[in-house]
Amino acid sequence: MKTAIVNLGCILSGDWRAPFVQGDAILMQGDKLAKVGSVADADLEDCDLILDANRVTACPGFIDSHVHIAFGDYTPRQSALGFLQNYLHGGTTTAISACEIHVPGTPHDVEGVKALAVAAKRCWDNLRPGGMRVHGGNVILEPGMEDKDFQELAGKGVWLAKAGFGSVKTPFDYVPLIAAARRAGLITNVHTGGASLSLANSIWGEHLIAMQPDVSFHINGGPIAMPDADFERVIDETRAALQIVQAGNIRTALLVLDLAVKKDCFDRFLIATDTPTGTGVMPQGMIKSIAEMSCLSRHPPEWMIAAATGNPAKIYRLNSGFLHPGRDADVLLIDAPLGGSKRTALDALKNGDVTGALACFTAGVPRYIGRSRCTPPPMRYATVVKNTVINDFPAPPLV
Ligand SMILES: [Zn+2]
């Protein structure tokens, strides 16, 4: 399938160092981006679908690096069906498993957690709810795991490991487990902050410094934050990515944001949701955090979009997250919400308003064009000017 989006008002790259792409058009061929910025008339002739964007904003689909998936599009924690399809309508095109701890009866023995991770990885490789890409199979670290276990997991395609819900006596017991997982090439993620439902001990700065993980999961607290003095130490004494989540502490999220900018390590700053959890199912979780970090800080909203797209793509070694040729064709169109006081998506975010989503593509396939069912209506709608695929995109409502 070949698709062009023309007449864009703004193209956000997902790269905070160069957040804007000059031009007004995007060309997708197959499941990849072919051109970003300008598209020649000759390119349009054999397109299957051409969308006139009516001057709205394009950005990469969001990568939520903290989603509590189980199996299928169902969350046991909130007994909700179809939540991932709703997250797609909130703008999330990629979900990374926060480990499959919500699967009822989660095992805690070494063979059990390995089998769970392999099964989740294999199942999610075959399933894209609504078109969303889900990276499943985040192995829960348990005492007794050794190098050979992680090498076996890596050989079976598992590339994520999670410290935080295992049967350890103290968080320091995770130090050798994280080291072994990293030796096998797995990306290691550590629960940070106060005790969660199944975790007896808080994980604070000294533990993270001893563990040296790749990612501090919900560094702003999940949902209970560690002491303020620990944030600077974690930034200075580890190289961990600093993941803030919608379900965490908003004051410490802003503290981390300011420190990341001040210490010139914004590449490590990630926006995620940590849902579904007790906080609920939140289709707008990503855009809500993007708006909050934009309106409550002095930093630009295009950086917050990058913290939800290009930054996690780099940390998790994904091919999505950027609007650059050759990257995955995961594109989101957003605009200021109808009825608001601002005229563009970025102005709305700086104002603290969530944007309206009006079209979403994953792997080059249109998943919805018109109104998203999980955001406010946008100020403007895109128009389908050519369509040869068998799909009836509903006309936008008259406004
Ligand atoms: Zn979590």
mmCIF file of N, CA, C and O in Angstrom, residues 231-284:
data_model
loop_
_atom_site.group_PDB
_atom_site.id
_atom_site.type_symbol
_atom_site.label_atom_id
_atom_site.label_comp_id
_atom_site.label_asym_id
_atom_site.label_seq_id
_atom_site.Cartn_x
_atom_site.Cartn_y
_atom_site.Cartn_z
ATOM 1 N N PHE A 231 16.968 11.838 43.294
ATOM 2 C CA PHE A 231 16.836 11.986 41.837
ATOM 3 C C PHE A 231 18.152 12.422 41.193
ATOM 4 O O PHE A 231 18.583 11.870 40.184
ATOM 5 N N GLU A 232 18.776 13.419 41.796
ATOM 6 C CA GLU A 232 20.024 13.927 41.224
ATOM 7 C C GLU A 232 21.102 12.837 41.255
ATOM 8 O O GLU A 232 21.871 12.682 40.304
ATOM 9 N N ARG A 233 21.125 12.070 42.327
ATOM 10 C CA ARG A 233 22.126 10.995 42.426
ATOM 11 C C ARG A 233 21.920 9.942 41.338
ATOM 12 O O ARG A 233 22.879 9.473 40.725
ATOM 13 N N VAL A 234 20.658 9.581 41.089
ATOM 14 C CA VAL A 234 20.393 8.568 40.052
ATOM 15 C C VAL A 234 20.826 9.093 38.682
ATOM 16 O O VAL A 234 21.420 8.357 37.873
ATOM 17 N N ILE A 235 20.563 10.367 38.431
ATOM 18 C CA ILE A 235 20.954 10.937 37.133
ATOM 19 C C ILE A 235 22.479 10.969 37.009
ATOM 20 O O ILE A 235 23.038 10.604 35.972
ATOM 21 N N ASP A 236 23.163 11.363 38.097
ATOM 22 C CA ASP A 236 24.623 11.505 38.044
ATOM 23 C C ASP A 236 25.358 10.170 38.103
ATOM 24 O O ASP A 236 26.419 10.012 37.500
ATOM 25 N N GLU A 237 24.807 9.217 38.855
ATOM 26 C CA GLU A 237 25.589 8.014 39.165
ATOM 27 C C GLU A 237 25.103 6.762 38.434
ATOM 28 O O GLU A 237 25.554 5.653 38.713
ATOM 29 N N THR A 238 24.123 6.933 37.525
ATOM 30 C CA THR A 238 23.739 5.823 36.647
ATOM 31 C C THR A 238 23.584 6.408 35.239
ATOM 32 O O THR A 238 23.613 7.614 35.053
ATOM 33 N N ARG A 239 23.402 5.516 34.280
ATOM 34 C CA ARG A 239 23.088 5.957 32.912
ATOM 35 C C ARG A 239 21.663 5.547 32.555
ATOM 36 O O ARG A 239 21.280 5.494 31.395
ATOM 37 N N ALA A 240 20.870 5.249 33.567
ATOM 38 C CA ALA A 240 19.517 4.744 33.334
ATOM 39 C C ALA A 240 18.630 5.790 32.664
ATOM 40 O O ALA A 240 18.731 6.987 32.950
ATOM 41 N N ALA A 241 17.764 5.317 31.771
ATOM 42 C CA ALA A 241 16.719 6.191 31.241
ATOM 43 C C ALA A 241 15.758 6.523 32.374
ATOM 44 O O ALA A 241 15.544 5.715 33.289
ATOM 45 N N LEU A 242 15.191 7.734 32.310
ATOM 46 C CA LEU A 242 14.372 8.288 33.387
ATOM 47 C C LEU A 242 12.927 8.307 32.904
ATOM 48 O O LEU A 242 12.493 9.237 32.234
ATOM 49 N N GLN A 243 12.202 7.241 33.234
ATOM 50 C CA GLN A 243 10.834 7.116 32.721
ATOM 51 C C GLN A 243 9.851 7.733 33.713
ATOM 52 O O GLN A 243 9.749 7.270 34.848
ATOM 53 N N ILE A 244 9.127 8.763 33.286
ATOM 54 C CA ILE A 244 8.059 9.291 34.144
ATOM 55 C C ILE A 244 6.724 8.773 33.598
ATOM 56 O O ILE A 244 6.568 8.554 32.400
ATOM 57 N N VAL A 245 5.775 8.561 34.513
ATOM 58 C CA VAL A 245 4.509 7.949 34.091
ATOM 59 C C VAL A 245 3.316 8.771 34.567
ATOM 60 O O VAL A 245 3.368 9.452 35.592
ATOM 61 N N GLN A 246 2.250 8.660 33.785
ATOM 62 C CA GLN A 246 1.000 9.339 34.112
ATOM 63 C C GLN A 246 0.464 8.864 35.456
ATOM 64 O O GLN A 246 -0.090 9.655 36.225
ATOM 65 N N ALA A 247 0.666 7.591 35.779
ATOM 66 C CA ALA A 247 0.123 7.044 37.022
ATOM 67 C C ALA A 247 1.007 7.351 38.228
ATOM 68 O O ALA A 247 0.766 6.822 39.312
ATOM 69 N N GLY A 248 2.014 8.178 38.074
ATOM 70 C CA GLY A 248 2.931 8.472 39.175
ATOM 71 C C GLY A 248 2.691 9.839 39.790
ATOM 72 O O GLY A 248 1.610 10.422 39.676
ATOM 73 N N ASN A 249 3.747 10.337 40.419
ATOM 74 C CA ASN A 249 3.705 11.604 41.161
ATOM 75 C C ASN A 249 4.041 12.747 40.203
ATOM 76 O O ASN A 249 5.139 12.782 39.624
ATOM 77 N N ILE A 250 3.132 13.679 39.999
ATOM 78 C CA ILE A 250 3.349 14.710 38.974
ATOM 79 C C ILE A 250 4.417 15.717 39.417
ATOM 80 O O ILE A 250 5.174 16.235 38.593
ATOM 81 N N ARG A 251 4.510 15.978 40.708
ATOM 82 C CA ARG A 251 5.530 16.935 41.167
ATOM 83 C C ARG A 251 6.937 16.397 40.893
ATOM 84 O O ARG A 251 7.806 17.106 40.376
ATOM 85 N N THR A 252 7.171 15.125 41.203
ATOM 86 C CA THR A 252 8.513 14.587 40.961
ATOM 87 C C THR A 252 8.758 14.347 39.470
ATOM 88 O O THR A 252 9.911 14.334 39.029
ATOM 89 N N ALA A 253 7.698 14.165 38.681
ATOM 90 C CA ALA A 253 7.891 14.083 37.222
ATOM 91 C C ALA A 253 8.487 15.392 36.713
ATOM 92 O O ALA A 253 9.426 15.396 35.904
ATOM 93 N N LEU A 254 7.962 16.510 37.201
ATOM 94 C CA LEU A 254 8.487 17.818 36.796
ATOM 95 C C LEU A 254 9.893 18.042 37.337
ATOM 96 O O LEU A 254 10.741 18.650 36.662
ATOM 97 N N LEU A 255 10.153 17.530 38.537
ATOM 98 C CA LEU A 255 11.508 17.614 39.110
ATOM 99 C C LEU A 255 12.516 16.882 38.202
ATOM 100 O O LEU A 255 13.595 17.407 37.881
ATOM 101 N N VAL A 256 12.155 15.680 37.756
ATOM 102 C CA VAL A 256 13.035 14.903 36.865
ATOM 103 C C VAL A 256 13.227 15.628 35.535
ATOM 104 O O VAL A 256 14.346 15.711 35.006
ATOM 105 N N LEU A 257 12.127 16.165 35.004
ATOM 106 C CA LEU A 257 12.219 16.888 33.723
ATOM 107 C C LEU A 257 13.217 18.044 33.819
ATOM 108 O O LEU A 257 14.108 18.187 32.967
ATOM 109 N N ASP A 258 13.085 18.857 34.844
ATOM 110 C CA ASP A 258 13.995 20.000 34.991
ATOM 111 C C ASP A 258 15.442 19.546 35.171
ATOM 112 O O ASP A 258 16.366 20.146 34.605
ATOM 113 N N LEU A 259 15.637 18.491 35.948
ATOM 114 C CA LEU A 259 17.003 17.981 36.152
ATOM 115 C C LEU A 259 17.584 17.418 34.853
ATOM 116 O O LEU A 259 18.766 17.623 34.548
ATOM 117 N N ALA A 260 16.751 16.715 34.085
ATOM 118 C CA ALA A 260 17.233 16.120 32.822
ATOM 119 C C ALA A 260 17.688 17.212 31.854
ATOM 120 O O ALA A 260 18.706 17.064 31.165
ATOM 121 N N VAL A 261 16.938 18.318 31.825
ATOM 122 C CA VAL A 261 17.329 19.423 30.930
ATOM 123 C C VAL A 261 18.581 20.104 31.475
ATOM 124 O O VAL A 261 19.548 20.350 30.743
ATOM 125 N N LYS A 262 18.571 20.383 32.775
ATOM 126 C CA LYS A 262 19.700 21.091 33.396
ATOM 127 C C LYS A 262 21.010 20.311 33.251
ATOM 128 O O LYS A 262 22.075 20.882 33.010
ATOM 129 N N LYS A 263 20.922 18.994 33.348
ATOM 130 C CA LYS A 263 22.128 18.168 33.300
ATOM 131 C C LYS A 263 22.408 17.649 31.891
ATOM 132 O O LYS A 263 23.214 16.721 31.712
ATOM 133 N N ASP A 264 21.723 18.225 30.898
ATOM 134 C CA ASP A 264 21.974 17.908 29.496
ATOM 135 C C ASP A 264 21.841 16.411 29.207
ATOM 136 O O ASP A 264 22.680 15.813 28.535
ATOM 137 N N CYS A 265 20.798 15.817 29.753
ATOM 138 C CA CYS A 265 20.565 14.395 29.448
ATOM 139 C C CYS A 265 19.085 14.157 29.112
ATOM 140 O O CYS A 265 18.498 13.176 29.556
ATOM 141 N N PHE A 266 18.529 15.062 28.307
ATOM 142 C CA PHE A 266 17.116 14.910 27.934
ATOM 143 C C PHE A 266 16.882 13.649 27.090
ATOM 144 O O PHE A 266 15.759 13.149 27.041
ATOM 145 N N ASP A 267 17.924 13.120 26.459
ATOM 146 C CA ASP A 267 17.777 11.856 25.711
ATOM 147 C C ASP A 267 17.270 10.734 26.611
ATOM 148 O O ASP A 267 16.668 9.781 26.132
ATOM 149 N N ARG A 268 17.528 10.845 27.902
ATOM 150 C CA ARG A 268 17.143 9.787 28.850
ATOM 151 C C ARG A 268 15.722 9.968 29.381
ATOM 152 O O ARG A 268 15.239 9.103 30.116
ATOM 153 N N PHE A 269 15.064 11.062 29.045
ATOM 154 C CA PHE A 269 13.749 11.373 29.614
ATOM 155 C C PHE A 269 12.643 10.728 28.770
ATOM 156 O O PHE A 269 12.490 11.032 27.583
ATOM 157 N N LEU A 270 11.870 9.834 29.377
ATOM 158 C CA LEU A 270 10.805 9.110 28.670
ATOM 159 C C LEU A 270 9.460 9.382 29.324
ATOM 160 O O LEU A 270 9.350 9.385 30.553
ATOM 161 N N ILE A 271 8.440 9.559 28.487
ATOM 162 C CA ILE A 271 7.061 9.684 28.984
ATOM 163 C C ILE A 271 6.330 8.368 28.707
ATOM 164 O O ILE A 271 6.366 7.852 27.588
ATOM 165 N N ALA A 272 5.690 7.810 29.744
ATOM 166 C CA ALA A 272 4.937 6.558 29.618
ATOM 167 C C ALA A 272 3.699 6.656 30.519
ATOM 168 O O ALA A 272 3.438 7.720 31.094
ATOM 169 N N THR A 273 2.926 5.572 30.629
ATOM 170 C CA THR A 273 1.698 5.687 31.434
ATOM 171 C C THR A 273 1.710 4.856 32.720
ATOM 172 O O THR A 273 1.150 5.266 33.714
ATOM 173 N N ASP A 274 2.287 3.642 32.727
ATOM 174 C CA ASP A 274 2.100 2.688 33.829
ATOM 175 C C ASP A 274 0.612 2.429 34.062
ATOM 176 O O ASP A 274 0.085 2.579 35.154
ATOM 177 N N THR A 275 -0.038 2.024 32.990
ATOM 178 C CA THR A 275 -1.452 1.629 33.040
ATOM 179 C C THR A 275 -1.601 0.362 32.184
ATOM 180 O O THR A 275 -0.707 0.084 31.386
ATOM 181 N N PRO A 276 -2.677 -0.371 32.245
ATOM 182 C CA PRO A 276 -3.726 -0.310 33.251
ATOM 183 C C PRO A 276 -3.186 -0.804 34.599
ATOM 184 O O PRO A 276 -2.535 -1.824 34.680
ATOM 185 N N THR A 277 -3.499 -0.030 35.622
ATOM 186 C CA THR A 277 -3.132 -0.372 36.997
ATOM 187 C C THR A 277 -4.302 0.062 37.875
ATOM 188 O O THR A 277 -5.408 0.275 37.367
ATOM 189 N N GLY A 278 -4.026 0.278 39.141
ATOM 190 C CA GLY A 278 -5.072 0.814 40.001
ATOM 191 C C GLY A 278 -5.530 2.188 39.521
ATOM 192 O O GLY A 278 -6.655 2.609 39.794
ATOM 193 N N THR A 279 -4.646 2.890 38.806
ATOM 194 C CA THR A 279 -5.002 4.208 38.260
ATOM 195 C C THR A 279 -6.058 4.096 37.171
ATOM 196 O O THR A 279 -6.735 5.069 36.871
ATOM 197 N N GLY A 280 -6.168 2.915 36.570
ATOM 198 C CA GLY A 280 -7.220 2.726 35.587
ATOM 199 C C GLY A 280 -6.700 2.439 34.196
ATOM 200 O O GLY A 280 -5.502 2.276 33.969
ATOM 201 N N VAL A 281 -7.644 2.359 33.260
ATOM 202 C CA VAL A 281 -7.352 2.267 31.834
ATOM 203 C C VAL A 281 -7.384 3.689 31.312
ATOM 204 O O VAL A 281 -8.365 4.394 31.510
ATOM 205 N N MET A 282 -6.295 4.139 30.685
ATOM 206 C CA MET A 282 -6.206 5.555 30.304
ATOM 207 C C MET A 282 -5.796 5.731 28.845
ATOM 208 O O MET A 282 -4.616 5.916 28.546
ATOM 209 N N PRO A 283 -6.758 5.693 27.924
ATOM 210 C CA PRO A 283 -6.411 5.905 26.510
ATOM 211 C C PRO A 283 -5.707 7.239 26.265
ATOM 212 O O PRO A 283 -4.885 7.348 25.370
ATOM 213 N N GLN A 284 -6.036 8.253 27.055
ATOM 214 C CA GLN A 284 -5.390 9.563 26.897
ATOM 215 C C GLN A 284 -4.147 9.709 27.780
ATOM 216 O O GLN A 284 -3.621 10.810 27.925
#
